[in-house]
Short mmCIF file of C-alpha atoms in Angstrom, two decimals:
data_model
loop_
_atom_site.label_atom_id
_atom_site.label_comp_id
_atom_site.label_asym_id
_atom_site.label_seq_id
_atom_site.Cartn_x
_atom_site.Cartn_y
_atom_site.Cartn_z
CA MET A 189 39.33 86.11 -21.03
CA ARG A 190 36.80 87.48 -18.51
CA ARG A 191 34.02 86.80 -21.12
CA LEU A 192 35.17 83.23 -21.49
CA VAL A 193 35.13 82.48 -17.80
CA LEU A 194 31.59 84.13 -17.50
CA ALA A 195 30.24 81.98 -20.31
CA PHE A 196 31.71 78.82 -18.69
CA VAL A 197 30.07 79.64 -15.37
CA MET A 198 26.72 80.31 -16.96
CA ALA A 199 26.94 77.12 -18.86
CA LEU A 200 27.51 75.20 -15.59
CA ALA A 201 24.56 76.95 -14.01
CA MET A 202 22.20 75.95 -16.88
CA ILE A 203 23.39 72.25 -16.53
CA ALA A 204 22.54 72.38 -12.87
CA VAL A 205 19.01 73.47 -13.32
CA VAL A 206 18.06 70.97 -15.96
CA PRO A 207 15.70 68.34 -14.35
CA SER A 208 16.64 64.71 -14.39
CA VAL A 209 14.40 62.40 -16.31
CA ALA A 210 12.25 60.14 -13.96
CA THR A 211 11.83 56.48 -14.74
CA ALA A 212 8.22 56.02 -16.12
CA ALA A 213 5.74 54.02 -13.90
CA SER A 214 4.41 50.92 -15.64
CA PRO A 215 0.68 51.11 -16.54
CA PRO A 216 -2.06 49.41 -14.43
CA GLN A 217 -2.29 45.58 -14.33
CA ILE A 218 -5.80 44.00 -14.08
CA GLY A 219 -6.06 40.81 -12.22
CA ARG A 220 -9.60 39.32 -12.18
CA ALA A 221 -13.13 40.36 -11.64
CA PHE A 222 -15.63 38.54 -9.50
CA ASN A 223 -18.42 38.91 -7.04
CA GLY A 224 -18.61 38.23 -3.32
CA LEU A 225 -19.15 34.79 -1.87
CA SER A 226 -22.07 35.69 0.40
CA ASP A 227 -23.58 38.62 -1.55
CA LYS A 228 -23.63 38.23 -5.34
CA GLY A 229 -24.79 41.83 -6.06
CA PHE A 230 -21.35 43.51 -5.71
CA VAL A 231 -18.46 43.38 -8.15
CA GLN A 232 -14.91 42.99 -6.86
CA ILE A 233 -11.67 43.58 -8.94
CA SER A 234 -8.12 42.77 -8.09
CA ALA A 235 -5.77 45.26 -9.77
CA SER A 236 -2.18 46.80 -9.28
CA ALA A 237 -0.22 49.83 -10.42
CA GLU A 238 3.04 51.27 -9.39
CA ALA A 239 1.57 54.81 -9.21
CA GLY A 240 -1.60 53.59 -7.48
CA ILE A 241 -5.08 52.76 -8.87
CA GLU A 242 -7.02 55.96 -9.42
CA GLY A 243 -10.30 54.52 -10.98
CA LEU A 244 -11.85 51.27 -12.15
CA THR A 245 -14.94 50.71 -14.40
CA ALA A 246 -16.64 47.28 -14.78
CA HIS A 247 -18.75 46.61 -17.81
CA ILE A 248 -21.27 43.87 -17.35
CA ARG A 249 -22.11 42.17 -20.66
CA SER A 250 -24.23 39.35 -21.74
CA TYR A 251 -22.31 36.26 -22.71
CA ALA A 252 -24.89 35.44 -25.41
CA THR A 253 -24.94 38.84 -27.25
CA GLY A 254 -22.01 40.83 -25.89
CA GLU A 255 -24.47 43.69 -25.05
CA GLU A 256 -23.43 45.90 -22.18
CA LEU A 257 -26.25 45.73 -19.50
CA ALA A 258 -24.68 47.60 -16.63
CA THR A 259 -21.66 49.73 -15.77
CA VAL A 260 -20.03 50.15 -12.26
CA THR A 261 -17.60 52.85 -11.51
CA ASP A 262 -17.55 53.60 -7.67
CA PHE A 263 -14.92 51.15 -6.49
CA SER A 264 -12.93 51.60 -3.29
CA LEU A 265 -10.02 49.65 -1.74
CA SER A 266 -11.31 46.71 0.45
CA SER A 267 -7.96 44.79 1.03
CA GLY A 268 -4.33 45.34 0.23
CA THR A 269 -3.04 48.66 -1.06
CA VAL A 270 -3.78 51.02 -3.96
CA GLN A 271 -0.58 49.73 -5.52
CA ASP A 272 -1.84 46.09 -5.32
CA GLY A 273 -5.15 45.39 -3.84
CA VAL A 274 -8.78 44.32 -4.19
CA PHE A 275 -11.36 46.99 -4.82
CA THR A 276 -15.12 46.52 -4.11
CA ALA A 277 -17.94 48.39 -5.73
CA GLY A 278 -20.13 50.63 -3.53
CA THR A 279 -23.36 50.01 -5.43
CA ARG A 280 -25.02 46.89 -6.46
CA VAL A 281 -25.35 45.78 -9.97
CA GLN A 282 -28.92 46.07 -11.29
CA LEU A 283 -29.94 43.52 -13.84
CA ASP A 284 -33.27 42.27 -15.10
CA LYS A 285 -32.33 38.55 -14.92
CA LEU A 286 -30.48 36.26 -12.76
CA GLY A 287 -27.59 34.41 -14.40
CA SER A 288 -24.00 34.55 -15.35
CA TYR A 289 -22.45 37.61 -17.07
CA GLN A 290 -19.16 38.68 -18.49
CA ILE A 291 -17.18 41.46 -16.86
CA ASP A 292 -14.83 43.68 -18.83
CA VAL A 293 -12.59 46.08 -16.86
CA ASP A 294 -11.04 49.49 -17.49
CA ALA A 295 -8.37 50.75 -15.04
CA MET A 296 -6.51 54.10 -14.64
CA ASP A 297 -3.63 54.96 -12.31
CA THR A 298 -2.75 58.28 -10.66
CA LEU A 299 -0.71 59.22 -13.59
CA GLY A 300 -3.48 58.99 -15.97
CA GLN A 301 -2.26 55.70 -17.63
CA ARG A 302 -4.94 53.30 -18.64
CA ALA A 303 -5.45 49.58 -19.21
CA SER A 304 -8.32 47.32 -20.25
CA LYS A 305 -9.12 43.74 -19.92
CA ARG A 306 -11.84 41.85 -21.72
CA ASP A 307 -13.51 39.05 -19.96
CA ALA A 308 -11.66 39.75 -16.67
CA GLY A 309 -14.19 37.41 -14.92
CA SER A 310 -17.74 36.42 -14.44
CA LEU A 311 -20.51 37.94 -12.38
CA TYR A 312 -22.75 35.13 -10.99
CA TYR A 313 -25.84 37.24 -10.44
CA VAL A 314 -27.68 34.72 -8.36
CA ILE A 315 -29.53 34.23 -5.14
CA GLN A 316 -27.12 33.04 -2.29
CA PRO A 317 -28.99 30.43 -0.19
CA ILE A 318 -28.69 30.42 3.59
CA PHE A 319 -29.41 27.63 5.91
CA SER A 320 -30.60 28.15 9.45
CA ALA A 321 -29.15 25.88 12.10
CA LEU A 322 -30.61 22.41 11.65
CA ALA A 323 -32.81 20.97 14.45
CA PHE A 324 -32.82 17.21 15.19
CA ASP A 325 -35.26 15.26 17.29
CA HIS A 326 -32.22 13.28 18.63
CA THR A 327 -28.54 12.96 17.86
CA THR A 328 -28.12 9.24 18.66
CA ILE A 329 -29.62 6.18 16.98
CA THR A 330 -30.28 2.93 18.82
CA TYR A 331 -31.20 -0.66 17.94
CA SER A 332 -34.92 0.16 17.81
CA ARG A 333 -34.69 3.74 16.56
CA ARG A 334 -32.51 4.18 13.51
CA THR A 335 -34.10 7.30 11.89
CA VAL A 336 -33.61 10.98 12.71
CA GLN A 337 -35.90 13.86 11.86
CA VAL A 338 -34.13 17.00 10.45
CA GLN A 339 -35.78 20.33 10.40
CA GLY A 340 -34.45 23.66 8.94
CA THR A 341 -35.25 26.81 7.04
CA LEU A 342 -33.77 27.88 3.74
CA THR A 343 -33.62 31.58 2.96
CA GLY A 344 -31.73 33.48 0.29
CA LEU A 345 -29.97 36.89 -0.21
CA TRP A 346 -31.13 38.50 -3.42
CA PRO A 347 -28.35 40.24 -5.43
CA THR A 348 -30.73 42.99 -6.55
CA ASP A 349 -31.38 44.51 -3.09
CA GLY A 350 -29.51 42.49 -0.55
CA LEU A 351 -32.72 41.48 1.21
CA VAL A 352 -33.11 38.00 2.74
CA ARG A 353 -36.30 36.12 1.81
CA PRO A 354 -37.60 32.61 2.22
CA ILE A 355 -36.85 30.17 -0.65
CA SER A 356 -39.87 28.12 -1.47
CA GLY A 357 -40.31 25.02 -3.65
CA HIS A 358 -36.62 24.41 -3.68
CA THR A 359 -34.93 20.94 -3.46
CA VAL A 360 -32.77 20.45 -0.22
CA ARG A 361 -30.54 17.35 -0.06
CA ILE A 362 -29.88 15.75 3.24
CA THR A 363 -26.69 13.80 3.06
CA ALA A 364 -25.31 11.38 5.56
CA THR A 365 -21.74 9.97 5.50
CA TRP A 366 -22.44 6.50 4.36
CA ASP A 367 -26.21 6.37 3.63
CA PRO A 368 -28.34 7.43 0.65
CA THR A 369 -29.26 11.04 0.29
CA VAL A 370 -32.82 12.19 1.26
CA GLU A 371 -34.43 14.94 -0.93
CA VAL A 372 -37.13 17.28 0.39
CA GLN A 373 -38.89 20.37 -0.98
CA THR A 374 -39.01 23.66 0.94
CA ALA A 375 -42.41 25.04 1.86
CA ALA A 376 -43.70 28.59 1.21
CA ASP A 377 -41.89 29.89 4.24
CA GLY A 378 -38.62 28.08 3.33
CA ARG A 379 -39.00 25.43 6.02
CA PHE A 380 -38.31 21.78 5.40
CA THR A 381 -38.56 18.53 7.30
CA ALA A 382 -36.80 15.12 6.43
CA GLN A 383 -36.80 11.64 7.92
CA VAL A 384 -33.27 10.24 7.54
CA PRO A 385 -32.75 6.57 7.98
CA LEU A 386 -29.26 5.65 9.09
CA THR A 387 -27.42 2.34 9.30
CA GLN A 388 -24.42 3.61 11.28
CA GLU A 389 -22.74 6.73 12.83
CA ALA A 390 -22.89 9.59 10.30
CA ASP A 391 -22.35 13.36 9.77
CA ILE A 392 -25.55 14.85 8.50
CA THR A 393 -25.51 17.99 6.30
CA ALA A 394 -28.18 19.88 4.36
CA ARG A 395 -27.16 21.31 0.93
CA VAL A 396 -28.54 22.87 -2.19
CA GLU A 397 -26.79 22.45 -5.53
CA HIS A 398 -25.96 25.09 -8.08
CA ALA A 399 -29.23 25.64 -10.06
CA SER A 400 -30.66 28.19 -12.33
CA GLY A 401 -30.60 31.53 -10.45
CA TYR A 402 -29.20 29.97 -7.19
CA SER A 403 -25.65 29.40 -5.82
CA PHE A 404 -24.47 26.37 -3.86
CA ALA A 405 -24.81 26.32 0.01
CA GLU A 406 -24.61 23.85 2.75
CA SER A 407 -25.55 23.85 6.40
CA GLN A 408 -23.39 23.06 9.38
CA THR A 409 -22.67 19.36 10.03
CA GLN A 410 -24.14 17.47 12.82
CA ARG A 411 -22.64 14.19 14.05
CA ILE A 412 -25.19 11.50 14.77
CA SER A 413 -23.69 8.64 16.97
CA VAL A 414 -24.79 5.07 17.63
CA GLN A 415 -25.82 4.19 21.22
CA PRO A 416 -25.59 0.43 21.19
CA ALA A 417 -27.80 -1.86 23.21
CA PRO A 418 -25.99 -3.03 26.43
CA THR A 419 -24.69 -6.65 26.81
CA ARG A 420 -23.70 -8.78 29.67
CA PHE A 421 -21.25 -11.74 29.59
CA PRO A 422 -20.26 -12.64 33.18
CA ILE A 423 -18.12 -15.76 33.44
CA ARG A 424 -16.69 -17.97 36.30
CA VAL A 425 -13.88 -20.40 36.45
CA ALA A 426 -14.11 -23.54 38.77
CA PRO A 427 -12.19 -24.38 40.63
CA ARG A 428 -10.43 -20.98 40.91
CA GLN A 429 -7.16 -22.67 41.98
CA VAL A 430 -5.57 -25.90 40.57
CA LYS A 431 -2.35 -27.67 40.42
CA TYR A 432 -0.42 -27.55 37.10
CA GLY A 433 -1.99 -29.97 34.78
CA GLU A 434 -5.44 -30.03 36.34
CA PRO A 435 -8.55 -28.91 34.31
CA VAL A 436 -10.95 -26.14 35.04
CA THR A 437 -14.42 -25.35 33.72
CA ILE A 438 -15.28 -21.96 32.41
CA SER A 439 -18.93 -21.14 32.21
CA GLY A 440 -21.19 -18.01 31.67
CA GLN A 441 -24.24 -16.57 30.04
CA LEU A 442 -24.53 -13.94 27.23
CA THR A 443 -27.48 -11.62 27.39
CA TRP A 444 -28.45 -8.29 25.83
CA LYS A 445 -30.91 -5.46 26.70
CA SER A 446 -33.51 -5.85 23.89
CA PRO A 447 -36.44 -3.45 23.30
CA ASP A 448 -38.46 -6.00 25.51
CA GLY A 449 -35.80 -6.17 28.28
CA TRP A 450 -32.75 -8.44 28.99
CA GLN A 451 -32.76 -11.52 26.79
CA PRO A 452 -30.47 -14.44 26.27
CA MET A 453 -28.32 -14.40 23.11
CA ALA A 454 -28.68 -17.91 21.70
CA ASN A 455 -26.45 -19.68 19.13
CA ARG A 456 -23.85 -16.91 19.24
CA GLN A 457 -20.08 -17.49 18.49
CA PHE A 458 -17.68 -15.84 20.91
CA GLY A 459 -13.98 -15.93 21.59
CA LEU A 460 -12.35 -17.37 24.70
CA GLN A 461 -8.72 -16.61 25.62
CA ARG A 462 -6.48 -18.11 28.29
CA CYS A 463 -4.12 -15.29 29.55
CA GLU A 464 -1.18 -15.18 31.93
CA GLU A 465 -0.61 -12.42 34.38
CA PHE A 466 1.58 -10.51 32.06
CA GLU A 467 -1.12 -10.26 29.32
CA ARG A 468 0.23 -13.19 27.16
CA CYS A 469 -2.92 -14.64 25.79
CA GLU A 470 -3.84 -17.48 23.52
CA PHE A 471 -7.23 -18.57 22.13
CA VAL A 472 -8.88 -21.66 23.55
CA PRO A 473 -9.70 -23.85 20.47
CA ASP A 474 -13.05 -25.42 19.65
CA VAL A 475 -15.19 -23.20 21.71
CA PRO A 476 -18.92 -23.93 21.13
CA LYS A 477 -21.66 -21.39 20.50
CA THR A 478 -24.02 -20.37 23.30
CA ASP A 479 -27.02 -22.53 23.80
CA ALA A 480 -30.72 -21.61 23.71
CA ASP A 481 -30.42 -19.77 27.04
CA GLY A 482 -27.27 -18.01 26.09
CA HIS A 483 -25.18 -20.28 28.39
CA PHE A 484 -21.83 -21.99 27.59
CA SER A 485 -19.52 -24.32 29.47
CA VAL A 486 -15.89 -25.16 28.28
CA THR A 487 -13.17 -27.38 29.99
CA SER A 488 -9.58 -26.15 29.69
CA VAL A 489 -6.33 -26.79 31.30
CA PRO A 490 -4.49 -23.49 32.36
CA THR A 491 -0.77 -23.47 32.37
CA ALA A 492 -0.04 -20.45 34.53
CA THR A 493 -1.70 -18.09 36.92
CA GLY A 494 -3.78 -15.59 35.10
CA TYR A 495 -7.25 -15.25 33.91
CA TYR A 496 -9.81 -16.43 31.15
CA GLN A 497 -11.45 -13.81 29.10
CA VAL A 498 -14.42 -13.97 26.77
CA GLY A 499 -15.19 -11.50 24.02
CA PHE A 500 -18.26 -11.11 21.91
CA THR A 501 -19.07 -8.90 18.91
CA ALA A 502 -22.55 -9.13 17.41
CA THR A 503 -22.85 -9.41 13.59
CA ASP A 504 -25.68 -8.50 11.37
CA GLU A 505 -27.15 -10.56 8.50
CA THR A 506 -24.26 -9.96 6.26
CA GLY A 507 -21.70 -11.03 8.73
CA GLN A 508 -20.41 -7.49 9.50
CA PRO A 509 -20.17 -6.08 13.09
CA ASP A 510 -23.66 -5.05 14.28
CA LEU A 511 -22.98 -1.49 15.60
CA PHE A 512 -26.23 -1.50 17.46
CA ILE A 513 -25.34 -4.22 19.98
CA ALA A 514 -22.43 -3.53 22.17
CA THR A 515 -19.54 -5.72 22.47
CA ALA A 516 -19.05 -7.72 25.56
CA VAL A 517 -15.71 -8.46 27.35
CA SER A 518 -15.28 -10.07 30.76
CA LYS A 519 -12.65 -12.11 32.63
CA ALA A 520 -12.34 -14.36 35.50
CA PRO A 521 -9.10 -15.17 37.41
CA VAL A 522 -7.47 -18.56 37.84
CA THR A 523 -4.51 -19.59 40.02
CA VAL A 524 -2.15 -22.37 38.90
CA LEU A 525 0.20 -23.84 41.40
CA GLN A 526 3.47 -24.75 39.55
CA PRO A 527 5.08 -28.05 40.49
CA ALA A 528 7.98 -28.54 42.75
CA VAL A 529 9.68 -32.05 42.86
CA PHE A 530 12.32 -33.64 45.07
CA ALA A 531 14.43 -35.50 42.61
CA ASP A 532 16.23 -37.39 45.48
CA PHE A 533 16.80 -37.34 49.12
CA THR A 534 19.26 -39.17 51.48
CA ALA A 535 19.92 -39.14 55.22
CA ALA A 536 22.80 -41.07 56.90
CA ARG A 537 25.14 -40.66 59.82
CA ASP A 538 28.79 -39.45 59.22
CA GLU A 539 31.88 -40.67 61.13
CA SER A 540 30.90 -38.37 64.01
CA ASP A 541 27.50 -39.95 64.20
CA GLN A 542 25.64 -36.79 63.10
CA VAL A 543 22.90 -37.05 60.40
CA VAL A 544 23.68 -35.72 57.03
CA ALA A 545 20.45 -34.96 55.03
CA CYS A 546 20.99 -33.91 51.42
CA GLY A 547 19.26 -34.06 48.08
CA HIS A 548 18.01 -32.12 44.94
CA ILE A 549 14.79 -30.27 44.38
CA ASP A 550 13.50 -29.34 40.93
CA PHE A 551 11.08 -26.79 39.43
CA PRO A 552 10.10 -27.82 35.98
CA ASN A 553 8.19 -24.68 35.04
CA HIS A 554 8.80 -21.81 37.52
CA LEU A 555 11.93 -21.12 39.45
CA PRO A 556 11.28 -19.11 42.73
CA ALA A 557 13.58 -16.38 43.76
CA SER A 558 14.54 -18.43 46.90
CA ILE A 559 14.22 -22.06 47.80
CA PRO A 560 13.93 -22.69 51.58
CA VAL A 561 13.99 -26.49 52.22
CA GLN A 562 13.01 -27.80 55.67
CA ILE A 563 14.70 -30.94 57.00
CA GLN A 564 12.18 -32.79 59.14
CA TYR A 565 12.51 -35.67 61.71
CA ARG A 566 9.94 -38.00 63.28
CA ALA A 567 10.69 -40.59 66.08
CA PRO A 568 10.11 -44.26 65.09
CA GLY A 569 7.02 -46.10 66.11
CA THR A 570 4.92 -42.96 66.64
CA ALA A 571 2.30 -41.14 64.81
CA SER A 572 3.51 -37.82 65.97
CA SER A 573 3.82 -34.88 63.42
CA TRP A 574 7.09 -34.12 61.63
CA ALA A 575 9.34 -31.68 63.40
CA THR A 576 11.50 -29.32 61.47
CA VAL A 577 15.00 -29.58 62.78
CA ALA A 578 16.81 -27.57 60.06
CA GLU A 579 16.09 -25.14 57.24
CA VAL A 580 18.48 -24.52 54.42
CA GLN A 581 18.45 -22.71 51.07
CA ALA A 582 18.79 -24.93 48.10
CA GLY A 583 21.68 -23.70 45.93
CA GLY A 584 23.11 -24.26 42.46
CA TRP A 585 21.79 -26.59 39.84
CA GLU A 586 23.23 -30.01 39.41
CA THR A 587 22.10 -32.76 37.04
CA SER A 588 18.78 -33.48 38.65
CA GLY A 589 18.03 -30.31 40.52
CA HIS A 590 19.04 -27.64 43.00
CA THR A 591 21.21 -28.97 45.71
CA PHE A 592 20.58 -28.79 49.46
CA SER A 593 22.42 -30.32 52.48
CA ALA A 594 22.19 -30.03 56.32
CA THR A 595 24.09 -31.75 59.19
CA ILE A 596 22.01 -32.29 62.40
CA ASP A 597 23.00 -33.56 65.72
CA GLN A 598 20.29 -36.20 66.54
CA PRO A 599 21.41 -39.37 68.23
CA ALA A 600 17.95 -41.01 68.23
CA ALA A 601 16.78 -43.31 65.45
CA GLY A 602 13.90 -42.05 63.38
CA GLN A 603 12.62 -41.11 60.06
CA TRP A 604 13.80 -38.11 57.99
CA ARG A 605 12.44 -36.20 55.07
CA ALA A 606 12.72 -33.03 53.11
CA TYR A 607 9.80 -30.52 52.91
CA TYR A 608 9.14 -27.47 50.71
CA ALA A 609 6.28 -25.37 51.85
CA GLY A 610 5.62 -23.83 48.45
CA ILE A 611 4.41 -20.23 47.64
CA PRO A 612 0.77 -19.37 48.02
CA HIS A 613 -0.96 -18.89 44.72
CA GLU A 614 2.29 -19.68 42.88
CA VAL A 615 4.13 -22.98 43.73
CA GLN A 616 2.95 -26.21 45.05
CA THR A 617 4.30 -27.86 48.26
CA ALA A 618 6.70 -30.86 47.89
CA VAL A 619 7.68 -33.81 50.14
CA SER A 620 10.62 -36.07 49.57
CA THR A 621 10.77 -39.76 50.18
CA LYS A 622 11.19 -40.96 53.87
CA VAL A 623 14.51 -42.23 54.99
CA ARG A 624 15.01 -44.29 58.19
CA VAL A 625 18.24 -43.58 60.08
CA PRO A 626 19.36 -45.82 63.09
CA ALA A 627 20.41 -44.48 66.43
CA ALA A 628 24.01 -43.35 67.00
CA THR A 629 26.41 -46.01 68.27
#
């Protein structure tokens, strides 16, 4: 029995020391191979491995023959982790010719597992052009100056040694947003100069295209703005204050600052608007063009207090807005006194011999917030001025207007009328008909 127990214990001990079998890590995965954006002489490889990347080898081959021309092995992690990252070579690829080459990649992880990928990417073994900051003789264009001069220097970083040298005899394209491209050749020292004609505001950039042995590059962009020639368009309204229904004359002169100084703009069409105080505007029809001296004169009937406004936009020979001449806008005020009318007025003595004066006042276009009506009296047979003997507020609306009424103790005979003083710059004055009332009995 003791032997059986001992054997069982030894069996358990042997089971306890048997190691567990670990899950095997997956082999390396090779992403893609490429070279740097700014320096084309170095190879970069994206790769991953659960156990971590231990080593990478890049085989540089000719696309035409498949011949291996260079081998790169000294890669180190440049971003990410050794489990999943980008690895950059520590030495430059040395090739006899510039051009595009195939990259095959071998990878090994820390467990010794290996993977290979044919044509993992391309090595663009070319010169990377570099533009200096562009220099401009000016950054605005005007009516008489519509060309800018652009200067710069084109150098390149060689993939063989990483040195920067001038690029000579190379085509540089100067592009503007909407205008044709200008092409120039670099000099022996890489310098270039271009005259760029412009027809409007533009962003200017220098660029070189992909070519044999060269990559693409472009400079920083420079905004060229338009500085339009100034214009003047002062106007006046005469008279500046009228009663509703009366005409006014709007006149003015359109001029511009030409290269020879201020000059009239003859035979030019413009817009004329009649505007109320709250910016409600309507165009005045049948406005003529300016005359030979840039003048104009228009008769119009304003309907409310506000202003007249002119607007001018120059056009080129195609009928499009001329960006090199500034638009002109100006305004002049006008005051329109709205009508007030007494629809009727009566004055007579009541049974107590007091004078009862009453009537209706109407405002066809504009109702004021308050309507003070003066009752006025003048003795008979005299040329004396009218005397205000009462003032009342007109009230609610009836068929012919807002009602008012006043009772006055005046025993003498005389003439009576109602008077509304109006509101300055807003409502006209109004006077009723005169009524003769005899003396009290």
